[in-house]
Amino acid sequence: MLYHSTRGGREKLTAAAAIKTGIAPDGGLFVPEALPQTDNSYLATLTQLDYRQRAVSILEQFLADYSREEITACVDAAYGAAKFDHPAVAPVVTLDDSTHMLELWHGPTSAFKDMALQILPQLLTRALTKTGERAEIVILVATSGDTGKAALEGFRDVDRTRIVVFFPHEGVSEMQRLQMVTQEGGNVAVVAVRGNFDDTQAGVKRIFGDRSANEQFAAHGFKLSSANSINWGRLLPQIVYYFSAYADLLKMGSLSAGQLVNFVVPTGNFGNILAGYYAKLMGLPVNRLVCAANANNVLTDFLRTGVYDRRRCFHKTLSPSMDILVSSNLERLLYHVTGGDSAQVSAWMGQLNTNGVYRVEGEALAAIQETFWSDWADDRDTTAEIKAVYDRYRYLADPHTAVACRVLKSYRQATGDENAAVVVSTASPFKFNDSVLAALSGPEALAGKSAFAAARELSRLTGSPMPPSLAGLENKAVRHTDVCDPAGMKAMVERALLQE
Ligand SMILES: *Cc1c(COP(=O)(O)O)cnc(C)c1O
């Protein structure tokens, strides 16, 4: 199985080379040249396997240049009991006959990014060996919260890698800040930037584009890389849990062989839901993929009209991991629905870049709308939904997951579709405990409470335990105290790499 760019560069790469390279040289994203096909008997065999075995079975169909032993070692290191606090890794919880939750937050950082960022470093270090790369890889991350911590946990003490994470000084929640500044590991650096997320991201982009800095790092044996969600090594592991959820529902008797199911996905960069689309293209019986957005509803507009227009206000919402106006992974969807028309994809991406807008029409739009449906929820509806889901099912949903629950309601009302639905639950409610507690008990319940006091109150009120990794933060030593201006970010990387 080889990979090529969505933009027409005809060079074909092995999986290892695609994972090491990240983004294609022509600016496009890597896609597999063909998709493996599955059928009902394959799905039946999955029911007999645990999550890790299911992962090996899916991954080996895409990673032709990795041996089964290598893939098994990657999967075991990523999804073992030392890392995930649930034996099922990605358990399915049933709310009622036709509504289920797929929980993707049982990993070390309590958010769905762990599903990919626990295994990416494993795939990447083996890719370095396979491609004869001599340099030590330096992962640079600008984070608005979840990705930075998940990348730190994934890369900590991984051979031949270093990781430097920058976060906006006042732009992350207190839990998220504590998760990062207490990070352990011999190859990690964490730096707060005096600025907002855009300043931080722009600073990281400047370092990537700074030729003399890159030459200086290369002279010391370092090569910069990113753990960004457009890397094929982040997307591929996400296909697994769609198959795993379906296998679990078959096993529980909630679905019969071949029965169609809908997935509802809280969406930002379009990575998670795109993995569901790949699963469907591979033969998983998926009817609709419902894209749930927040007030940054650029995807809802696009999926309804075909017009992608990022020229709009950016909203800070209660579901910050979905506060995104340019969803990079959409490019892969466009490639597939045009039957691999790279010239067309390049034209649309060029228009997005220069004008901030492009329009998809005709067959391509029809193909998109056959599978995708979308709506969005604002913060008021999200808060009301957290309470409604708790009152009705005694299920605690974080704000991102609540957006999806709300959109499922509107999907059912609008379409009358009675197929079973799986809501993809992307974060532990305790990671956003202030929003969740305020939704259940009113904003006054937060008055004078520290993040931990609020979390304890939420736990007491609902009888749900706080994930140990979050509870443990309260007594962890702060190990990273560096703060810099955006202009000083490069110096921070130099210090982390060159002066031990
Ligand atoms: C990243 C994230 C999302 C959005 O996922 P995409 O793959 O970017 O669409 C949703 N919820 C949570 C909690 C996240 O961390």
Coordinates of C-alpha atoms and ligand atoms in Angstrom, one line a residue:
M1 CA 0.0 0.0 0.0
L2 CA 1.5 3.3 -1.1
Y3 CA 0.5 7.0 -0.5
H4 CA 0.4 10.0 -2.7
S5 CA -0.6 13.7 -2.4
T6 CA -4.1 15.1 -2.8
R7 CA -2.6 17.9 -5.0
G8 CA -1.2 15.7 -7.8
G9 CA 2.4 15.2 -6.9
R10 CA 2.7 11.8 -8.5
E11 CA 5.5 10.5 -6.2
K12 CA 4.3 7.4 -4.3
L13 CA 5.6 6.9 -0.8
T14 CA 5.6 4.0 1.6
A15 CA 3.5 4.4 4.8
A16 CA 6.7 5.0 6.8
A17 CA 7.8 7.8 4.5
A18 CA 4.3 9.4 4.5
I19 CA 4.3 9.3 8.3
K20 CA 7.8 10.7 8.6
T21 CA 7.1 13.5 6.0
G22 CA 3.7 14.6 7.5
I23 CA 2.7 17.1 4.7
A24 CA 3.4 16.4 1.1
P25 CA 6.0 18.5 -0.7
D26 CA 3.4 20.1 -2.9
G27 CA 1.4 21.2 0.1
G28 CA -1.2 18.5 -0.1
L29 CA -2.1 15.7 2.3
F30 CA -1.1 12.0 1.9
V31 CA -3.9 9.6 0.9
P32 CA -3.7 5.8 0.4
E33 CA -3.8 4.8 -3.2
A34 CA -6.6 2.3 -2.5
L35 CA -8.8 1.4 0.4
P36 CA -8.9 -2.1 1.8
Q37 CA -12.4 -3.6 1.7
T38 CA -14.2 -5.4 4.5
D39 CA -17.4 -7.4 4.7
N40 CA -19.9 -8.7 7.3
S41 CA -17.8 -11.8 8.0
Y42 CA -14.8 -9.6 8.7
L43 CA -16.9 -7.6 11.1
A44 CA -18.0 -10.8 12.8
T45 CA -14.4 -11.8 13.4
L46 CA -13.7 -8.4 14.9
T47 CA -16.3 -9.2 17.6
Q48 CA -14.1 -11.9 18.9
L49 CA -11.1 -9.6 19.3
D50 CA -10.2 -7.0 21.9
Y51 CA -9.4 -3.4 21.0
R52 CA -5.7 -4.0 20.5
Q53 CA -6.2 -7.0 18.3
R54 CA -8.8 -5.0 16.3
A55 CA -6.3 -2.2 15.9
V56 CA -3.6 -4.6 14.6
S57 CA -6.1 -6.0 12.1
I58 CA -7.0 -2.6 10.7
L59 CA -3.6 -1.1 10.8
E60 CA -1.8 -3.9 9.0
Q61 CA -4.1 -3.4 6.0
F62 CA -2.6 0.1 5.6
L63 CA 1.0 -0.3 6.9
A64 CA 2.4 -2.7 4.3
D65 CA 5.9 -1.8 5.1
Y66 CA 5.5 -2.6 8.9
S67 CA 5.6 -6.2 10.0
R68 CA 2.8 -7.6 12.1
E69 CA 5.2 -7.8 15.1
E70 CA 6.1 -4.2 14.7
I71 CA 2.4 -3.1 14.5
T72 CA 1.6 -5.3 17.5
A73 CA 4.5 -3.7 19.5
C74 CA 3.2 -0.2 18.5
V75 CA -0.4 -1.0 19.5
D76 CA 0.7 -2.6 22.8
A77 CA 2.8 0.4 23.8
A78 CA 0.0 2.8 22.9
Y79 CA -3.1 1.2 24.3
G80 CA -1.9 -1.0 27.2
A81 CA -3.3 -0.8 30.7
A82 CA -0.5 1.5 31.7
K83 CA -1.9 4.1 29.4
F84 CA -5.7 3.6 29.3
D85 CA -7.8 3.3 32.4
H86 CA -10.5 1.2 30.7
P87 CA -9.9 -2.4 29.6
A88 CA -12.0 -1.8 26.5
V89 CA -9.8 1.2 25.6
A90 CA -12.7 2.9 23.7
P91 CA -15.9 1.5 25.4
V92 CA -19.4 1.9 24.0
V93 CA -22.0 3.0 26.6
T94 CA -25.6 2.5 25.8
L95 CA -28.1 5.3 26.7
D96 CA -31.2 3.8 25.1
D97 CA -32.2 1.3 22.4
S98 CA -30.9 3.4 19.6
T99 CA -28.4 5.8 21.2
H100 CA -24.9 4.9 22.3
M101 CA -21.8 6.8 23.4
L102 CA -18.3 5.9 22.1
E103 CA -15.9 7.1 24.8
L104 CA -12.6 8.1 23.4
W105 CA -11.2 9.7 26.6
H106 CA -9.8 6.9 28.7
G107 CA -6.2 7.7 27.8
P108 CA -3.6 9.5 29.8
T109 CA -4.8 13.1 29.0
S110 CA -8.6 12.4 29.2
A111 CA -9.3 13.6 25.7
F112 CA -9.7 11.9 22.3
K113 CA -6.4 13.1 21.0
D114 CA -4.8 10.3 22.9
M115 CA -6.3 7.7 20.6
A116 CA -3.9 9.0 17.9
L117 CA -1.1 10.6 19.8
Q118 CA -0.3 7.6 21.9
I119 CA 0.5 5.5 18.8
L120 CA 1.9 8.2 16.4
P121 CA 5.3 8.3 18.2
Q122 CA 5.5 4.5 18.0
L123 CA 4.8 4.5 14.3
L124 CA 7.1 7.5 13.7
T125 CA 10.2 6.1 15.5
R126 CA 9.9 2.9 13.5
A127 CA 9.5 5.0 10.3
L128 CA 12.8 6.7 11.1
T129 CA 14.6 3.4 11.2
K130 CA 12.8 2.2 8.0
T131 CA 13.7 5.3 6.0
G132 CA 17.3 5.4 7.2
E133 CA 16.8 8.7 8.9
R134 CA 19.8 9.6 11.2
A135 CA 18.5 12.8 12.8
E136 CA 16.8 13.0 16.1
I137 CA 13.3 14.3 15.5
V138 CA 12.1 17.4 17.3
I139 CA 8.4 17.8 17.6
L140 CA 7.3 21.5 17.8
V141 CA 3.7 22.1 19.0
A142 CA 1.6 25.2 19.4
T143 CA -1.4 24.2 21.4
S144 CA -4.7 25.7 22.5
G145 CA -4.9 23.0 25.2
D146 CA -5.7 19.4 24.4
T147 CA -3.1 18.6 21.6
G148 CA -0.1 19.8 23.5
K149 CA -0.7 17.6 26.5
A150 CA -1.6 14.6 24.4
A151 CA 1.6 15.1 22.3
L152 CA 3.7 15.4 25.5
E153 CA 2.4 12.2 26.9
G154 CA 2.8 10.4 23.6
F155 CA 6.4 11.5 23.0
R156 CA 7.8 11.6 26.6
D157 CA 10.9 9.4 26.8
V158 CA 10.4 8.1 23.3
D159 CA 13.8 7.3 21.8
R160 CA 15.3 9.6 19.2
T161 CA 12.6 12.3 19.8
R162 CA 12.4 15.5 21.6
I163 CA 9.3 17.6 22.1
V164 CA 8.8 21.3 22.7
V165 CA 5.3 22.6 23.4
F166 CA 4.3 26.3 23.4
F167 CA 1.0 27.4 24.9
P168 CA -0.6 30.8 25.2
H169 CA 0.1 32.1 28.8
E170 CA -3.5 33.0 29.5
G171 CA -5.3 31.0 26.8
V172 CA -5.7 27.6 28.4
S173 CA -7.9 26.3 31.2
E174 CA -6.3 25.9 34.7
M175 CA -6.5 22.1 34.3
Q176 CA -4.9 22.2 30.9
R177 CA -2.1 24.5 32.2
L178 CA -1.4 22.2 35.2
Q179 CA -1.4 19.2 32.9
M180 CA 1.4 20.7 30.8
V181 CA 3.6 22.5 33.4
T182 CA 3.8 19.3 35.5
Q183 CA 4.8 17.1 32.6
E184 CA 7.5 14.6 33.3
G185 CA 10.0 13.0 30.9
G186 CA 13.6 13.6 29.9
N187 CA 13.0 14.8 26.4
V188 CA 10.3 17.4 27.0
A189 CA 10.1 21.2 27.2
V190 CA 7.0 23.3 27.9
V191 CA 7.0 27.1 27.5
A192 CA 4.2 29.6 28.1
V193 CA 4.0 32.4 25.5
R194 CA 2.9 36.0 26.3
G195 CA 0.2 36.2 23.7
N196 CA -2.8 34.4 22.4
F197 CA -3.1 31.1 20.4
D198 CA -2.6 32.8 17.0
D199 CA 0.6 34.5 18.3
T200 CA 1.8 31.1 19.5
Q201 CA 1.0 29.3 16.3
A202 CA 2.5 32.0 14.2
G203 CA 5.7 31.7 16.3
V204 CA 6.0 28.0 15.7
K205 CA 5.4 28.5 11.9
R206 CA 8.2 31.1 11.8
I207 CA 10.6 28.6 13.4
F208 CA 9.6 25.9 10.8
G209 CA 10.2 28.4 8.0
D210 CA 13.5 29.8 9.4
R211 CA 16.1 28.3 7.1
S212 CA 19.2 29.3 9.1
A213 CA 17.6 28.0 12.4
N214 CA 16.8 24.7 10.6
E215 CA 20.4 24.4 9.3
Q216 CA 21.8 25.2 12.8
F217 CA 19.6 22.4 14.3
A218 CA 20.6 20.0 11.5
A219 CA 24.3 20.6 12.2
H220 CA 23.6 19.3 15.7
G221 CA 21.7 16.3 14.4
F222 CA 18.1 17.6 14.9
K223 CA 15.3 17.7 12.4
L224 CA 12.0 19.7 13.1
S225 CA 8.7 17.9 12.7
S226 CA 5.1 18.4 13.8
A227 CA 2.5 16.1 15.3
N228 CA -0.3 17.9 13.5
S229 CA -3.6 16.2 12.8
I230 CA -3.0 16.2 9.0
N231 CA -0.3 13.5 9.4
W232 CA -1.6 10.1 8.1
G233 CA -0.1 8.5 11.3
R234 CA -2.7 10.5 13.3
L235 CA -5.7 9.8 11.0
L236 CA -5.2 6.1 10.5
P237 CA -5.5 5.0 14.2
Q238 CA -8.8 6.8 14.4
I239 CA -10.4 4.5 11.8
V240 CA -10.0 1.6 14.3
Y241 CA -12.5 2.9 16.8
Y242 CA -15.3 3.1 14.3
F243 CA -14.9 -0.5 13.5
S244 CA -14.5 -1.4 17.2
A245 CA -17.7 0.4 18.1
Y246 CA -19.6 -1.4 15.4
A247 CA -18.1 -4.8 16.6
D248 CA -19.1 -4.0 20.2
L249 CA -22.7 -3.2 19.1
L250 CA -22.9 -6.5 17.1
K251 CA -21.5 -8.3 20.1
M252 CA -24.0 -6.7 22.5
G253 CA -26.8 -7.6 20.1
S254 CA -27.7 -4.0 19.6
L255 CA -27.1 -4.4 15.9
S256 CA -27.5 -7.3 13.5
A257 CA -25.1 -8.1 10.7
G258 CA -25.1 -5.4 8.1
Q259 CA -27.5 -3.1 9.9
L260 CA -26.8 0.6 9.3
V261 CA -25.6 3.0 12.0
N262 CA -25.1 6.8 12.2
F263 CA -22.1 8.4 13.9
V264 CA -22.4 11.9 15.4
V265 CA -19.0 13.5 15.7
P266 CA -18.1 16.8 17.5
T267 CA -15.9 18.3 14.8
G268 CA -13.1 20.9 14.6
N269 CA -10.3 20.0 12.2
F270 CA -12.4 17.3 10.5
G271 CA -9.9 14.5 11.5
N272 CA -12.1 12.4 13.7
I273 CA -15.2 12.4 11.3
L274 CA -13.0 11.8 8.3
A275 CA -11.7 8.6 9.9
G276 CA -15.4 7.6 10.1
Y277 CA -15.7 8.3 6.4
Y278 CA -12.7 6.1 5.6
A279 CA -14.4 3.3 7.7
K280 CA -17.5 3.7 5.6
L281 CA -15.5 3.6 2.3
M282 CA -14.0 0.4 3.6
G283 CA -17.4 -1.2 3.9
L284 CA -18.5 -0.5 7.5
P285 CA -22.3 -0.2 7.4
V286 CA -22.5 3.5 8.1
N287 CA -25.6 5.5 7.0
R288 CA -24.8 9.1 7.9
L289 CA -21.9 10.9 9.5
V290 CA -23.4 13.8 11.4
C291 CA -20.9 16.7 11.8
A292 CA -21.6 18.6 15.0
A293 CA -20.2 22.1 15.2
N294 CA -20.3 25.0 17.7
A295 CA -20.7 28.7 16.9
N296 CA -17.7 28.4 14.6
N297 CA -20.1 26.8 12.2
V298 CA -18.1 27.0 8.9
L299 CA -18.5 23.3 8.4
T300 CA -22.2 23.3 8.9
D301 CA -22.6 26.0 6.2
F302 CA -20.2 24.1 3.9
L303 CA -22.0 20.8 4.2
R304 CA -25.3 22.4 3.6
T305 CA -24.4 24.7 0.7
G306 CA -21.1 23.7 -0.7
V307 CA -19.6 27.1 0.1
Y308 CA -16.6 27.1 2.4
D309 CA -16.2 30.6 3.7
R310 CA -13.7 31.2 6.5
R311 CA -14.2 35.0 6.3
R312 CA -16.1 35.3 9.6
C313 CA -15.6 36.1 13.2
F314 CA -13.9 33.6 15.4
H315 CA -15.9 32.7 18.5
K316 CA -14.4 31.5 21.8
T317 CA -16.8 28.8 23.0
L318 CA -17.3 26.3 25.8
S319 CA -16.0 23.6 23.4
P320 CA -12.6 25.2 22.7
S321 CA -11.2 22.2 20.8
M322 CA -13.7 22.8 18.1
D323 CA -12.9 26.5 17.8
I324 CA -11.5 26.3 14.3
L325 CA -12.2 28.1 11.0
V326 CA -9.9 26.2 8.7
S327 CA -10.5 22.4 8.9
S328 CA -7.4 21.0 7.2
N329 CA -8.5 17.4 6.8
L330 CA -11.5 18.5 4.6
E331 CA -9.0 18.4 1.7
R332 CA -8.9 14.6 1.9
L333 CA -12.7 14.4 1.7
L334 CA -12.6 16.7 -1.4
Y335 CA -10.1 14.5 -3.0
H336 CA -12.2 11.3 -2.5
V337 CA -15.5 12.8 -3.6
T338 CA -14.0 14.1 -6.8
G339 CA -12.7 10.7 -7.7
G340 CA -9.1 11.9 -7.1
D341 CA -9.3 15.2 -9.1
S342 CA -6.1 16.8 -7.8
A343 CA -6.3 19.8 -10.1
Q344 CA -9.7 20.6 -8.8
V345 CA -8.6 20.1 -5.1
S346 CA -5.6 22.3 -5.7
A347 CA -7.8 25.0 -7.2
W348 CA -10.2 25.0 -4.2
M349 CA -7.3 25.1 -1.7
G350 CA -5.7 28.0 -3.7
Q351 CA -9.0 29.9 -3.6
L352 CA -9.3 29.3 0.2
N353 CA -5.8 30.7 0.6
T354 CA -6.1 33.8 -1.5
N355 CA -9.8 34.6 -1.2
G356 CA -10.8 32.8 2.0
V357 CA -13.6 31.0 0.2
Y358 CA -14.4 28.3 -2.3
R359 CA -17.5 26.6 -3.7
V360 CA -18.1 22.9 -4.3
E361 CA -21.0 22.0 -6.7
G362 CA -22.6 19.3 -8.7
E363 CA -21.7 15.6 -8.2
A364 CA -19.0 16.3 -5.6
L365 CA -21.5 18.2 -3.4
A366 CA -24.1 15.5 -3.9
A367 CA -21.6 12.8 -2.9
I368 CA -20.8 14.8 0.2
Q369 CA -24.4 15.3 1.2
E370 CA -25.3 11.7 0.6
T371 CA -23.1 10.8 3.7
F372 CA -22.7 14.0 5.7
W373 CA -25.3 16.0 7.5
S374 CA -24.6 18.9 9.9
D375 CA -25.9 21.3 12.4
W376 CA -24.4 23.4 15.2
A377 CA -25.1 24.3 18.8
D378 CA -24.3 27.6 20.6
D379 CA -23.1 27.7 24.2
R380 CA -26.6 28.1 25.7
D381 CA -27.9 25.0 23.9
T382 CA -24.7 23.1 24.9
T383 CA -25.1 24.0 28.6
A384 CA -28.8 23.0 28.5
E385 CA -27.9 19.7 26.7
I386 CA -25.3 18.8 29.4
K387 CA -28.1 19.1 32.0
A388 CA -30.7 17.4 29.8
V389 CA -28.5 14.3 29.1
Y390 CA -27.6 14.1 32.8
D391 CA -31.3 14.4 33.9
R392 CA -32.5 11.9 31.4
Y393 CA -29.8 9.2 31.4
R394 CA -27.5 10.1 34.4
Y395 CA -24.8 10.4 31.8
L396 CA -22.2 13.1 32.2
A397 CA -21.2 14.7 28.8
D398 CA -18.4 17.2 28.4
P399 CA -19.3 20.3 26.4
H400 CA -17.9 18.9 23.1
T401 CA -19.9 15.7 23.5
A402 CA -22.9 17.7 24.5
V403 CA -22.8 19.7 21.2
A404 CA -23.0 16.3 19.4
C405 CA -25.9 15.1 21.6
R406 CA -27.8 18.3 20.8
V407 CA -27.1 18.0 17.1
L408 CA -28.3 14.4 17.1
K409 CA -31.6 15.6 18.4
S410 CA -32.0 18.1 15.5
Y411 CA -30.8 15.4 13.0
R412 CA -33.6 13.1 14.2
Q413 CA -36.2 15.8 14.1
A414 CA -35.1 17.0 10.6
T415 CA -34.8 13.6 9.0
G416 CA -36.9 11.1 11.0
D417 CA -33.9 8.7 10.6
E418 CA -34.4 5.9 13.1
N419 CA -31.1 4.0 12.6
A420 CA -29.1 3.5 15.8
A421 CA -26.8 6.4 16.5
V422 CA -23.4 6.4 18.1
V423 CA -22.3 9.8 19.6
V424 CA -18.6 10.1 19.7
S425 CA -17.6 11.3 23.1
T426 CA -14.4 13.2 22.9
A427 CA -13.4 14.4 26.4
S428 CA -13.9 13.5 30.0
P429 CA -16.4 15.8 31.7
F430 CA -13.8 16.4 34.4
K431 CA -11.4 18.0 31.9
F432 CA -14.0 20.8 31.5
N433 CA -15.4 20.5 35.0
D434 CA -16.3 24.2 35.4
S435 CA -18.6 24.2 32.4
V436 CA -20.1 20.9 33.4
L437 CA -20.7 21.8 37.0
A438 CA -22.1 25.2 36.0
A439 CA -24.5 23.4 33.6
L440 CA -25.8 21.1 36.3
S441 CA -25.9 23.4 39.3
G442 CA -25.8 26.9 37.9
P443 CA -22.8 29.3 37.5
E444 CA -23.0 30.3 41.2
A445 CA -21.8 26.7 42.1
L446 CA -18.3 27.8 40.8
A447 CA -18.0 30.8 43.1
G448 CA -14.7 30.9 45.0
K449 CA -13.8 27.3 43.9
S450 CA -10.4 26.2 42.6
A451 CA -10.5 23.9 39.6
F452 CA -9.9 20.9 41.9
A453 CA -12.6 22.0 44.3
A454 CA -15.1 22.3 41.4
A455 CA -14.1 18.9 40.1
R456 CA -14.5 17.3 43.6
E457 CA -18.0 18.9 43.8
L458 CA -18.9 17.5 40.4
S459 CA -17.7 14.1 41.5
R460 CA -19.7 14.3 44.8
L461 CA -22.8 15.5 43.0
T462 CA -22.9 12.8 40.3
G463 CA -21.0 9.9 42.0
S464 CA -18.7 9.8 39.0
P465 CA -15.0 9.4 39.8
M466 CA -12.5 11.9 38.6
P467 CA -9.9 10.4 36.2
P468 CA -6.8 9.6 38.4
S469 CA -4.5 11.5 36.0
L470 CA -6.5 14.7 36.6
A471 CA -7.0 14.2 40.3
G472 CA -3.2 13.5 40.7
L473 CA -2.3 17.0 39.3
E474 CA -3.1 18.7 42.5
N475 CA -0.1 17.3 44.2
K476 CA 2.3 17.3 41.3
A477 CA 5.4 19.5 41.3
V478 CA 5.6 22.2 38.6
R479 CA 8.6 21.4 36.4
H480 CA 8.2 24.0 33.6
T481 CA 8.2 27.7 34.5
D482 CA 9.6 29.3 31.3
V483 CA 7.7 32.2 29.8
C484 CA 8.7 34.1 26.7
D485 CA 7.5 36.6 24.2
P486 CA 6.5 35.4 20.7
A487 CA 9.8 36.8 19.4
G488 CA 11.7 34.7 21.9
M489 CA 10.3 31.3 20.9
K490 CA 13.2 30.3 18.7
A491 CA 15.7 31.0 21.5
M492 CA 13.7 28.7 23.7
V493 CA 14.0 25.9 21.2
E494 CA 17.7 26.5 20.9
R495 CA 18.0 26.3 24.7
A496 CA 16.1 23.1 24.9
L497 CA 18.1 21.4 22.2
L498 CA 21.6 22.9 22.3
Q499 CA 22.4 23.6 25.9
E500 CA 21.8 20.6 28.0
Ligands
LIG1 C1 -9.7 17.8 18.9 C2 -11.0 17.7 19.6 C3 -12.2 17.7 18.8 C4 -12.3 17.9 17.3 O1 -11.7 16.8 16.6 P1 -11.3 17.1 15.1 O2 -10.6 15.8 14.7 O3 -10.3 18.2 15.1 O4 -12.5 17.4 14.3 C5 -13.4 17.5 19.5 N1 -13.5 17.3 20.8 C6 -12.3 17.3 21.6 C7 -12.5 17.2 23.0 C8 -11.1 17.5 21.0 O5 -10.0 17.5 21.7

